[in-house]
Short mmCIF file of N, CA, C and O and ligand atoms in Angstrom, two decimals:
data_model
loop_
_atom_site.label_atom_id
_atom_site.label_comp_id
_atom_site.label_asym_id
_atom_site.label_seq_id
_atom_site.Cartn_x
_atom_site.Cartn_y
_atom_site.Cartn_z
N MET R 1 16.39 83.96 53.77
CA MET R 1 17.73 84.53 53.84
C MET R 1 17.74 85.89 53.14
O MET R 1 17.21 86.04 52.06
N THR R 2 18.36 86.86 53.79
CA THR R 2 18.45 88.18 53.15
C THR R 2 19.80 88.33 52.49
O THR R 2 20.83 87.90 53.02
N SER R 3 19.80 88.93 51.32
CA SER R 3 21.07 89.17 50.63
C SER R 3 21.61 90.52 51.08
O SER R 3 20.85 91.39 51.49
N PRO R 4 22.94 90.68 51.02
CA PRO R 4 23.50 91.96 51.44
C PRO R 4 23.03 93.09 50.53
O PRO R 4 22.75 92.87 49.35
N THR R 5 22.93 94.28 51.10
CA THR R 5 22.52 95.44 50.31
C THR R 5 23.56 95.69 49.22
O THR R 5 24.74 95.79 49.52
N PRO R 6 23.13 95.75 47.95
CA PRO R 6 24.12 95.97 46.89
C PRO R 6 24.74 97.37 46.98
O PRO R 6 24.07 98.32 47.38
N VAL R 7 26.00 97.46 46.63
CA VAL R 7 26.70 98.74 46.65
C VAL R 7 26.23 99.55 45.44
O VAL R 7 26.32 99.10 44.31
N PRO R 8 25.70 100.77 45.69
CA PRO R 8 25.25 101.56 44.53
C PRO R 8 26.44 102.02 43.69
O PRO R 8 27.52 102.29 44.21
N CYS R 9 26.26 102.07 42.39
CA CYS R 9 27.37 102.47 41.51
C CYS R 9 27.68 103.96 41.73
O CYS R 9 26.76 104.78 41.77
N PRO R 10 28.96 104.31 41.82
CA PRO R 10 29.32 105.72 42.01
C PRO R 10 28.87 106.63 40.86
O PRO R 10 28.81 107.84 41.03
N CYS R 11 28.53 106.06 39.70
CA CYS R 11 28.18 106.89 38.54
C CYS R 11 26.76 107.42 38.61
O CYS R 11 26.29 108.05 37.65
N SER R 12 26.05 107.19 39.72
CA SER R 12 24.71 107.74 39.94
C SER R 12 23.65 107.16 39.01
O SER R 12 22.62 107.78 38.77
N SER R 13 23.89 105.96 38.50
CA SER R 13 22.90 105.33 37.62
C SER R 13 21.70 104.81 38.38
O SER R 13 20.66 104.51 37.79
N GLY R 14 21.86 104.63 39.71
CA GLY R 14 20.80 104.01 40.49
C GLY R 14 20.88 102.49 40.47
O GLY R 14 20.10 101.81 41.14
N GLN R 15 21.84 101.95 39.74
CA GLN R 15 22.06 100.50 39.64
C GLN R 15 23.14 100.08 40.65
O GLN R 15 24.00 100.88 41.00
N PRO R 16 23.11 98.81 41.06
CA PRO R 16 24.23 98.32 41.87
C PRO R 16 25.52 98.34 41.04
O PRO R 16 25.49 98.09 39.83
N TYR R 17 26.63 98.62 41.70
CA TYR R 17 27.92 98.65 41.01
C TYR R 17 28.18 97.36 40.23
O TYR R 17 28.65 97.39 39.08
N ALA R 18 27.84 96.22 40.83
CA ALA R 18 28.12 94.93 40.20
C ALA R 18 27.45 94.79 38.83
O ALA R 18 27.96 94.10 37.95
N ARG R 19 26.30 95.45 38.65
CA ARG R 19 25.58 95.32 37.38
C ARG R 19 25.73 96.57 36.52
O ARG R 19 25.10 96.69 35.47
N CYS R 20 26.52 97.55 36.99
CA CYS R 20 26.66 98.79 36.23
C CYS R 20 28.09 98.88 35.68
O CYS R 20 28.39 98.33 34.63
N CYS R 21 28.97 99.56 36.39
CA CYS R 21 30.30 99.82 35.84
C CYS R 21 31.32 98.71 36.11
O CYS R 21 32.36 98.66 35.44
N ARG R 22 31.04 97.85 37.06
CA ARG R 22 32.04 96.82 37.41
C ARG R 22 32.47 95.96 36.22
O ARG R 22 33.67 95.71 36.06
N PRO R 23 31.53 95.48 35.37
CA PRO R 23 31.98 94.63 34.25
C PRO R 23 32.99 95.35 33.34
O PRO R 23 33.89 94.71 32.80
N TYR R 24 32.85 96.67 33.19
CA TYR R 24 33.79 97.42 32.34
C TYR R 24 35.15 97.51 33.02
O TYR R 24 36.18 97.39 32.36
N HIS R 25 35.12 97.67 34.33
CA HIS R 25 36.39 97.71 35.08
C HIS R 25 37.10 96.37 35.02
O HIS R 25 38.30 96.28 35.22
N HIS R 26 36.34 95.32 34.72
CA HIS R 26 36.92 93.98 34.63
C HIS R 26 37.15 93.53 33.19
O HIS R 26 37.32 92.34 32.95
N GLY R 27 37.12 94.46 32.24
CA GLY R 27 37.55 94.13 30.89
C GLY R 27 36.51 94.12 29.80
O GLY R 27 36.85 94.07 28.62
N LYS R 28 35.24 94.17 30.17
CA LYS R 28 34.20 94.21 29.13
C LYS R 28 34.23 95.56 28.44
O LYS R 28 34.28 96.60 29.11
N PRO R 29 34.22 95.59 27.08
CA PRO R 29 34.26 96.90 26.42
C PRO R 29 32.97 97.69 26.66
O PRO R 29 31.88 97.14 26.56
N ALA R 30 33.10 98.95 27.01
CA ALA R 30 31.91 99.80 27.18
C ALA R 30 31.26 100.00 25.82
O ALA R 30 31.93 100.34 24.86
N PRO R 31 29.94 99.77 25.72
CA PRO R 31 29.28 99.79 24.41
C PRO R 31 29.04 101.19 23.84
O PRO R 31 28.67 101.31 22.68
N SER R 32 29.22 102.23 24.62
CA SER R 32 28.90 103.58 24.13
C SER R 32 29.77 104.60 24.86
O SER R 32 30.30 104.32 25.94
N PRO R 33 29.86 105.82 24.29
CA PRO R 33 30.60 106.87 25.01
C PRO R 33 30.02 107.12 26.40
O PRO R 33 30.76 107.36 27.35
N GLU R 34 28.68 107.06 26.53
CA GLU R 34 28.09 107.32 27.85
C GLU R 34 28.51 106.27 28.89
O GLU R 34 28.86 106.62 30.01
N THR R 35 28.48 105.00 28.50
CA THR R 35 28.88 103.97 29.46
C THR R 35 30.36 104.10 29.79
O THR R 35 30.77 103.87 30.94
N LEU R 36 31.17 104.48 28.80
CA LEU R 36 32.59 104.67 29.10
C LEU R 36 32.78 105.83 30.07
O LEU R 36 33.51 105.74 31.04
N MET R 37 32.06 106.92 29.79
CA MET R 37 32.14 108.09 30.67
C MET R 37 31.75 107.74 32.09
O MET R 37 32.46 108.07 33.05
N ARG R 38 30.64 107.01 32.24
CA ARG R 38 30.18 106.60 33.57
C ARG R 38 31.22 105.71 34.25
O ARG R 38 31.52 105.88 35.44
N SER R 39 31.77 104.78 33.48
CA SER R 39 32.73 103.84 34.08
C SER R 39 34.02 104.55 34.46
O SER R 39 34.70 104.14 35.40
N ARG R 40 34.37 105.62 33.73
CA ARG R 40 35.57 106.37 34.11
C ARG R 40 35.31 107.18 35.39
O ARG R 40 36.19 107.27 36.24
N TYR R 41 34.13 107.75 35.50
CA TYR R 41 33.80 108.46 36.74
C TYR R 41 33.87 107.49 37.93
O TYR R 41 34.47 107.79 38.97
N SER R 42 33.29 106.31 37.76
CA SER R 42 33.33 105.29 38.82
C SER R 42 34.76 104.87 39.12
O SER R 42 35.11 104.63 40.28
N ALA R 43 35.59 104.78 38.09
CA ALA R 43 36.99 104.38 38.29
C ALA R 43 37.74 105.43 39.10
O ALA R 43 38.56 105.10 39.95
N TYR R 44 37.45 106.70 38.84
CA TYR R 44 38.03 107.76 39.68
C TYR R 44 37.56 107.59 41.12
O TYR R 44 38.35 107.64 42.06
N ALA R 45 36.26 107.37 41.28
CA ALA R 45 35.68 107.28 42.63
C ALA R 45 36.22 106.07 43.39
O ALA R 45 36.38 106.12 44.61
N LEU R 46 36.48 104.98 42.66
CA LEU R 46 36.91 103.73 43.31
C LEU R 46 38.43 103.54 43.26
O LEU R 46 38.93 102.46 43.57
N ASP R 47 39.13 104.58 42.83
CA ASP R 47 40.60 104.56 42.81
C ASP R 47 41.13 103.41 41.94
O ASP R 47 41.85 102.54 42.41
N LYS R 48 40.74 103.44 40.68
CA LYS R 48 41.20 102.42 39.72
C LYS R 48 41.99 103.10 38.60
O LYS R 48 41.50 103.27 37.47
N PRO R 49 43.24 103.50 38.90
CA PRO R 49 44.01 104.27 37.92
C PRO R 49 44.31 103.50 36.63
O PRO R 49 44.37 104.10 35.55
N ASP R 50 44.46 102.19 36.73
CA ASP R 50 44.81 101.44 35.52
C ASP R 50 43.68 101.49 34.49
O ASP R 50 43.94 101.61 33.29
N TYR R 51 42.45 101.44 34.97
CA TYR R 51 41.32 101.54 34.04
C TYR R 51 41.32 102.92 33.37
O TYR R 51 41.07 103.02 32.16
N LEU R 52 41.61 103.94 34.13
CA LEU R 52 41.62 105.29 33.57
C LEU R 52 42.73 105.43 32.52
O LEU R 52 42.52 106.04 31.47
N MET R 53 43.86 104.84 32.77
CA MET R 53 44.96 104.90 31.80
C MET R 53 44.62 104.11 30.53
O MET R 53 44.84 104.57 29.42
N GLN R 54 44.02 102.93 30.73
CA GLN R 54 43.65 102.08 29.58
C GLN R 54 42.61 102.73 28.68
O GLN R 54 42.52 102.41 27.50
N THR R 55 41.78 103.58 29.26
CA THR R 55 40.67 104.15 28.49
C THR R 55 40.94 105.60 28.07
O THR R 55 40.03 106.32 27.69
N THR R 56 42.20 106.01 28.14
CA THR R 56 42.60 107.34 27.65
C THR R 56 43.27 107.17 26.29
O THR R 56 44.19 106.36 26.14
N HIS R 57 42.80 107.93 25.32
CA HIS R 57 43.36 107.85 23.97
C HIS R 57 44.81 108.36 23.98
O HIS R 57 45.10 109.37 24.63
N PRO R 58 45.71 107.68 23.24
CA PRO R 58 47.12 108.12 23.23
C PRO R 58 47.33 109.56 22.75
O PRO R 58 48.35 110.17 23.07
N THR R 59 46.37 110.11 22.00
CA THR R 59 46.53 111.51 21.55
C THR R 59 45.93 112.49 22.56
O THR R 59 45.97 113.71 22.35
N SER R 60 45.36 111.98 23.64
CA SER R 60 44.72 112.87 24.63
C SER R 60 45.75 113.74 25.33
O SER R 60 46.84 113.27 25.65
N PRO R 61 45.39 115.01 25.62
CA PRO R 61 46.30 115.84 26.41
C PRO R 61 46.51 115.29 27.83
O PRO R 61 47.47 115.67 28.50
N HIS R 62 45.63 114.37 28.27
CA HIS R 62 45.76 113.78 29.60
C HIS R 62 46.65 112.55 29.62
O HIS R 62 46.97 112.01 30.66
N TRP R 63 47.03 112.06 28.41
CA TRP R 63 47.85 110.85 28.33
C TRP R 63 49.28 111.16 28.77
O TRP R 63 49.81 112.22 28.45
N GLN R 64 49.88 110.26 29.54
CA GLN R 64 51.26 110.46 29.99
C GLN R 64 52.10 109.23 29.65
O GLN R 64 51.66 108.10 29.88
N ALA R 65 53.28 109.48 29.10
CA ALA R 65 54.17 108.38 28.73
C ALA R 65 54.70 107.65 29.97
O ALA R 65 54.88 106.44 29.95
N ASP R 66 54.95 108.41 31.02
CA ASP R 66 55.46 107.81 32.26
C ASP R 66 54.28 107.27 33.07
O ASP R 66 53.61 108.01 33.80
N ARG R 67 54.03 105.98 32.91
CA ARG R 67 52.82 105.40 33.52
C ARG R 67 52.87 105.39 35.03
O ARG R 67 51.85 105.53 35.69
N ALA R 68 54.05 105.22 35.58
CA ALA R 68 54.17 105.20 37.05
C ALA R 68 53.79 106.57 37.63
O ALA R 68 53.04 106.66 38.60
N ALA R 69 54.29 107.63 36.99
CA ALA R 69 53.99 108.99 37.45
C ALA R 69 52.50 109.29 37.22
O ALA R 69 51.84 109.91 38.06
N TRP R 70 52.00 108.83 36.08
CA TRP R 70 50.59 109.05 35.75
C TRP R 70 49.69 108.36 36.78
O TRP R 70 48.72 108.94 37.28
N ARG R 71 50.04 107.12 37.12
CA ARG R 71 49.25 106.36 38.10
C ARG R 71 49.20 107.11 39.43
O ARG R 71 48.14 107.22 40.06
N ILE R 72 50.35 107.66 39.84
CA ILE R 72 50.39 108.40 41.11
C ILE R 72 49.50 109.64 41.03
O ILE R 72 48.73 109.92 41.95
N ASP R 73 49.58 110.38 39.91
CA ASP R 73 48.72 111.57 39.74
C ASP R 73 47.24 111.19 39.92
O ASP R 73 46.49 111.88 40.59
N LEU R 74 46.84 110.10 39.26
CA LEU R 74 45.44 109.67 39.31
C LEU R 74 45.05 109.26 40.73
O LEU R 74 43.96 109.59 41.21
N GLN R 75 45.96 108.55 41.40
CA GLN R 75 45.64 108.08 42.76
C GLN R 75 45.55 109.24 43.74
O GLN R 75 44.68 109.24 44.61
N VAL R 76 46.44 110.22 43.58
CA VAL R 76 46.38 111.40 44.46
C VAL R 76 45.03 112.08 44.28
O VAL R 76 44.36 112.46 45.25
N PHE R 77 44.59 112.20 43.03
CA PHE R 77 43.29 112.82 42.76
C PHE R 77 42.17 111.99 43.39
O PHE R 77 41.35 112.51 44.16
N SER R 78 42.14 110.70 43.08
CA SER R 78 41.07 109.83 43.58
C SER R 78 40.98 109.85 45.10
O SER R 78 39.89 109.88 45.67
N GLN R 79 42.13 109.83 45.73
CA GLN R 79 42.15 109.70 47.19
C GLN R 79 41.91 111.02 47.91
O GLN R 79 41.64 111.03 49.11
N SER R 80 42.02 112.14 47.19
CA SER R 80 41.84 113.44 47.86
C SER R 80 40.46 114.05 47.58
O SER R 80 40.14 115.12 48.08
N VAL R 81 39.68 113.36 46.76
CA VAL R 81 38.39 113.91 46.33
C VAL R 81 37.24 113.02 46.80
O VAL R 81 37.36 111.80 46.81
N THR R 82 36.14 113.64 47.21
CA THR R 82 34.90 112.92 47.46
C THR R 82 34.04 113.02 46.21
O THR R 82 33.77 114.12 45.72
N PHE R 83 33.65 111.87 45.67
CA PHE R 83 32.88 111.82 44.42
C PHE R 83 31.39 111.79 44.77
O PHE R 83 30.86 110.76 45.15
N VAL R 84 30.76 112.94 44.66
CA VAL R 84 29.39 113.12 45.13
C VAL R 84 28.38 112.53 44.14
O VAL R 84 27.37 111.96 44.54
N GLY R 85 28.67 112.66 42.86
CA GLY R 85 27.74 112.12 41.88
C GLY R 85 28.03 112.62 40.48
O GLY R 85 28.89 113.48 40.27
N LEU R 86 27.31 112.05 39.52
CA LEU R 86 27.50 112.38 38.11
C LEU R 86 26.14 112.62 37.48
O LEU R 86 25.18 111.90 37.77
N ARG R 87 26.06 113.64 36.65
CA ARG R 87 24.83 113.88 35.91
C ARG R 87 25.18 113.96 34.42
O ARG R 87 26.04 114.74 34.02
N ILE R 88 24.54 113.13 33.61
CA ILE R 88 24.73 113.17 32.17
C ILE R 88 23.76 114.21 31.62
O ILE R 88 22.55 114.12 31.86
N LEU R 89 24.29 115.19 30.89
CA LEU R 89 23.45 116.30 30.41
C LEU R 89 23.05 116.12 28.95
O LEU R 89 21.95 116.51 28.57
N ALA R 90 23.95 115.57 28.15
CA ALA R 90 23.65 115.39 26.72
C ALA R 90 24.59 114.33 26.17
O ALA R 90 25.74 114.22 26.59
N VAL R 91 24.08 113.55 25.21
CA VAL R 91 24.87 112.49 24.61
C VAL R 91 24.81 112.63 23.09
O VAL R 91 23.73 112.75 22.52
N GLY R 92 25.97 112.65 22.44
CA GLY R 92 26.05 112.68 20.98
C GLY R 92 26.65 111.37 20.48
O GLY R 92 26.83 110.43 21.25
N ALA R 93 26.95 111.32 19.17
CA ALA R 93 27.49 110.09 18.58
C ALA R 93 28.83 109.72 19.21
O ALA R 93 29.10 108.55 19.45
N ASN R 94 29.66 110.72 19.46
CA ASN R 94 30.96 110.43 20.09
C ASN R 94 31.29 111.47 21.17
O ASN R 94 32.46 111.73 21.47
N THR R 95 30.25 112.07 21.74
CA THR R 95 30.45 113.08 22.78
C THR R 95 29.48 112.85 23.95
O THR R 95 28.41 112.28 23.76
N VAL R 96 29.91 113.31 25.11
CA VAL R 96 29.04 113.29 26.29
C VAL R 96 29.26 114.59 27.04
O VAL R 96 30.41 114.98 27.31
N LYS R 97 28.17 115.27 27.35
CA LYS R 97 28.26 116.45 28.22
C LYS R 97 27.77 116.03 29.59
O LYS R 97 26.70 115.41 29.70
N PHE R 98 28.55 116.34 30.60
CA PHE R 98 28.20 115.87 31.94
C PHE R 98 28.57 116.90 32.99
O PHE R 98 29.35 117.81 32.74
N ARG R 99 28.00 116.71 34.17
CA ARG R 99 28.41 117.47 35.34
C ARG R 99 28.92 116.48 36.37
O ARG R 99 28.20 115.53 36.73
N ALA R 100 30.15 116.67 36.79
CA ALA R 100 30.75 115.82 37.82
C ALA R 100 30.74 116.60 39.12
O ALA R 100 31.25 117.72 39.17
N MET R 101 30.11 116.03 40.15
CA MET R 101 30.03 116.69 41.45
C MET R 101 31.13 116.15 42.35
O MET R 101 31.16 114.94 42.66
N LEU R 102 32.02 117.05 42.77
CA LEU R 102 33.22 116.67 43.51
C LEU R 102 33.48 117.64 44.65
O LEU R 102 33.24 118.84 44.50
N ILE R 103 34.01 117.11 45.73
CA ILE R 103 34.44 117.94 46.86
C ILE R 103 35.90 117.60 47.15
O ILE R 103 36.26 116.43 47.22
N GLN R 104 36.73 118.63 47.29
CA GLN R 104 38.14 118.41 47.63
C GLN R 104 38.52 119.38 48.75
O GLN R 104 38.34 120.59 48.59
N ALA R 105 39.03 118.84 49.84
CA ALA R 105 39.43 119.64 51.01
C ALA R 105 38.32 120.61 51.43
O ALA R 105 38.57 121.78 51.68
N GLY R 106 37.08 120.11 51.43
CA GLY R 106 35.96 120.91 51.87
C GLY R 106 35.45 121.91 50.85
O GLY R 106 34.52 122.67 51.12
N ARG R 107 36.06 121.93 49.66
CA ARG R 107 35.70 122.89 48.64
C ARG R 107 34.97 122.19 47.49
O ARG R 107 35.37 121.09 47.10
N ASP R 108 33.94 122.83 46.97
CA ASP R 108 33.21 122.28 45.83
C ASP R 108 34.03 122.51 44.56
O ASP R 108 34.27 123.65 44.16
N ILE R 109 34.51 121.42 43.96
CA ILE R 109 35.28 121.54 42.71
C ILE R 109 34.52 120.89 41.55
O ILE R 109 35.10 120.40 40.60
N SER R 110 33.19 120.87 41.65
CA SER R 110 32.35 120.30 40.59
C SER R 110 32.60 121.04 39.28
O SER R 110 32.92 122.22 39.27
N PHE R 111 32.46 120.32 38.18
CA PHE R 111 32.65 120.96 36.88
C PHE R 111 31.77 120.30 35.82
O PHE R 111 31.32 119.17 35.99
N THR R 112 31.54 121.05 34.75
CA THR R 112 30.79 120.54 33.60
C THR R 112 31.78 120.41 32.45
O THR R 112 32.61 121.29 32.25
N GLU R 113 31.73 119.30 31.75
CA GLU R 113 32.64 119.10 30.62
C GLU R 113 31.88 118.47 29.46
O GLU R 113 30.97 117.67 29.66
N HIS R 114 32.30 118.86 28.25
CA HIS R 114 31.80 118.24 27.02
C HIS R 114 32.96 117.40 26.51
O HIS R 114 33.95 117.94 26.01
N SER R 115 32.87 116.09 26.68
CA SER R 115 33.99 115.21 26.37
C SER R 115 33.83 114.59 24.99
O SER R 115 32.72 114.29 24.54
N VAL R 116 34.98 114.35 24.36
CA VAL R 116 35.02 113.68 23.07
C VAL R 116 35.64 112.29 23.25
O VAL R 116 36.63 112.14 23.97
N PHE R 117 35.04 111.31 22.58
CA PHE R 117 35.52 109.93 22.67
C PHE R 117 35.79 109.41 21.27
O PHE R 117 35.23 109.90 20.29
N GLU R 118 36.67 108.43 21.17
CA GLU R 118 36.94 107.82 19.88
C GLU R 118 37.00 106.31 20.06
O GLU R 118 37.55 105.82 21.05
N ARG R 119 36.43 105.60 19.07
CA ARG R 119 36.43 104.15 19.16
C ARG R 119 37.67 103.61 18.44
O ARG R 119 37.87 103.90 17.26
N VAL R 120 38.46 102.84 19.15
CA VAL R 120 39.69 102.27 18.59
C VAL R 120 39.65 100.76 18.82
O VAL R 120 39.59 100.30 19.96
N GLU R 121 39.66 100.01 17.73
CA GLU R 121 39.63 98.53 17.80
C GLU R 121 38.53 98.03 18.74
O GLU R 121 38.77 97.19 19.62
N GLY R 122 37.34 98.59 18.56
CA GLY R 122 36.17 98.11 19.30
C GLY R 122 36.02 98.65 20.70
O GLY R 122 35.08 98.29 21.40
N ARG R 123 36.94 99.52 21.11
CA ARG R 123 36.85 100.06 22.47
C ARG R 123 36.80 101.59 22.44
O ARG R 123 37.61 102.22 21.76
N TRP R 124 35.85 102.12 23.18
CA TRP R 124 35.76 103.58 23.30
C TRP R 124 36.86 104.09 24.22
O TRP R 124 37.13 103.50 25.27
N LEU R 125 37.48 105.19 23.79
CA LEU R 125 38.54 105.81 24.57
C LEU R 125 38.22 107.29 24.76
O LEU R 125 37.65 107.93 23.87
N TYR R 126 38.61 107.82 25.89
CA TYR R 126 38.44 109.23 26.18
C TYR R 126 39.53 110.03 25.47
O TYR R 126 40.71 109.70 25.59
N VAL R 127 39.12 111.06 24.73
CA VAL R 127 40.13 111.90 24.03
C VAL R 127 40.38 113.16 24.85
O VAL R 127 41.48 113.40 25.31
N LYS R 128 39.33 113.99 24.99
CA LYS R 128 39.54 115.27 25.70
C LYS R 128 38.22 115.98 25.93
O LYS R 128 37.20 115.59 25.37
N GLY R 129 38.28 117.03 26.71
CA GLY R 129 37.14 117.92 26.87
C GLY R 129 37.23 119.04 25.85
O GLY R 129 38.32 119.44 25.46
N ILE R 130 36.07 119.53 25.38
CA ILE R 130 36.07 120.64 24.41
C ILE R 130 35.29 121.82 24.98
O ILE R 130 34.49 121.65 25.87
ZN1 ZN Z 201 27.99 102.86 36.97
#
């Protein structure tokens, strides 16, 4: 019997989604800033706005009090962008530098960001880019 081809994780880890970012999307705390970063990229790619909201620090400039409006913003982004891949460039104690490869309306909107994360009650949260 052949098993179905596993879905590759959108975070470009080379692992199947089920063994990569999926457990974090289902509630397992990401053990490091890098895994959180990867799981957030995958959440954007897979249109999972609630995970993105849950993993944004309340002091982040990206945090929004109006969750319904925030969810719509995230979904509009997820649904209008093709997530080509992610490259991790550098990892610090609470920082990750990465390149996110994205296409929107036929235009390359890829960007490099140095993100800061903070651990709150055992869970890593995204704070902001620096
Ligand atoms: Zn992944």
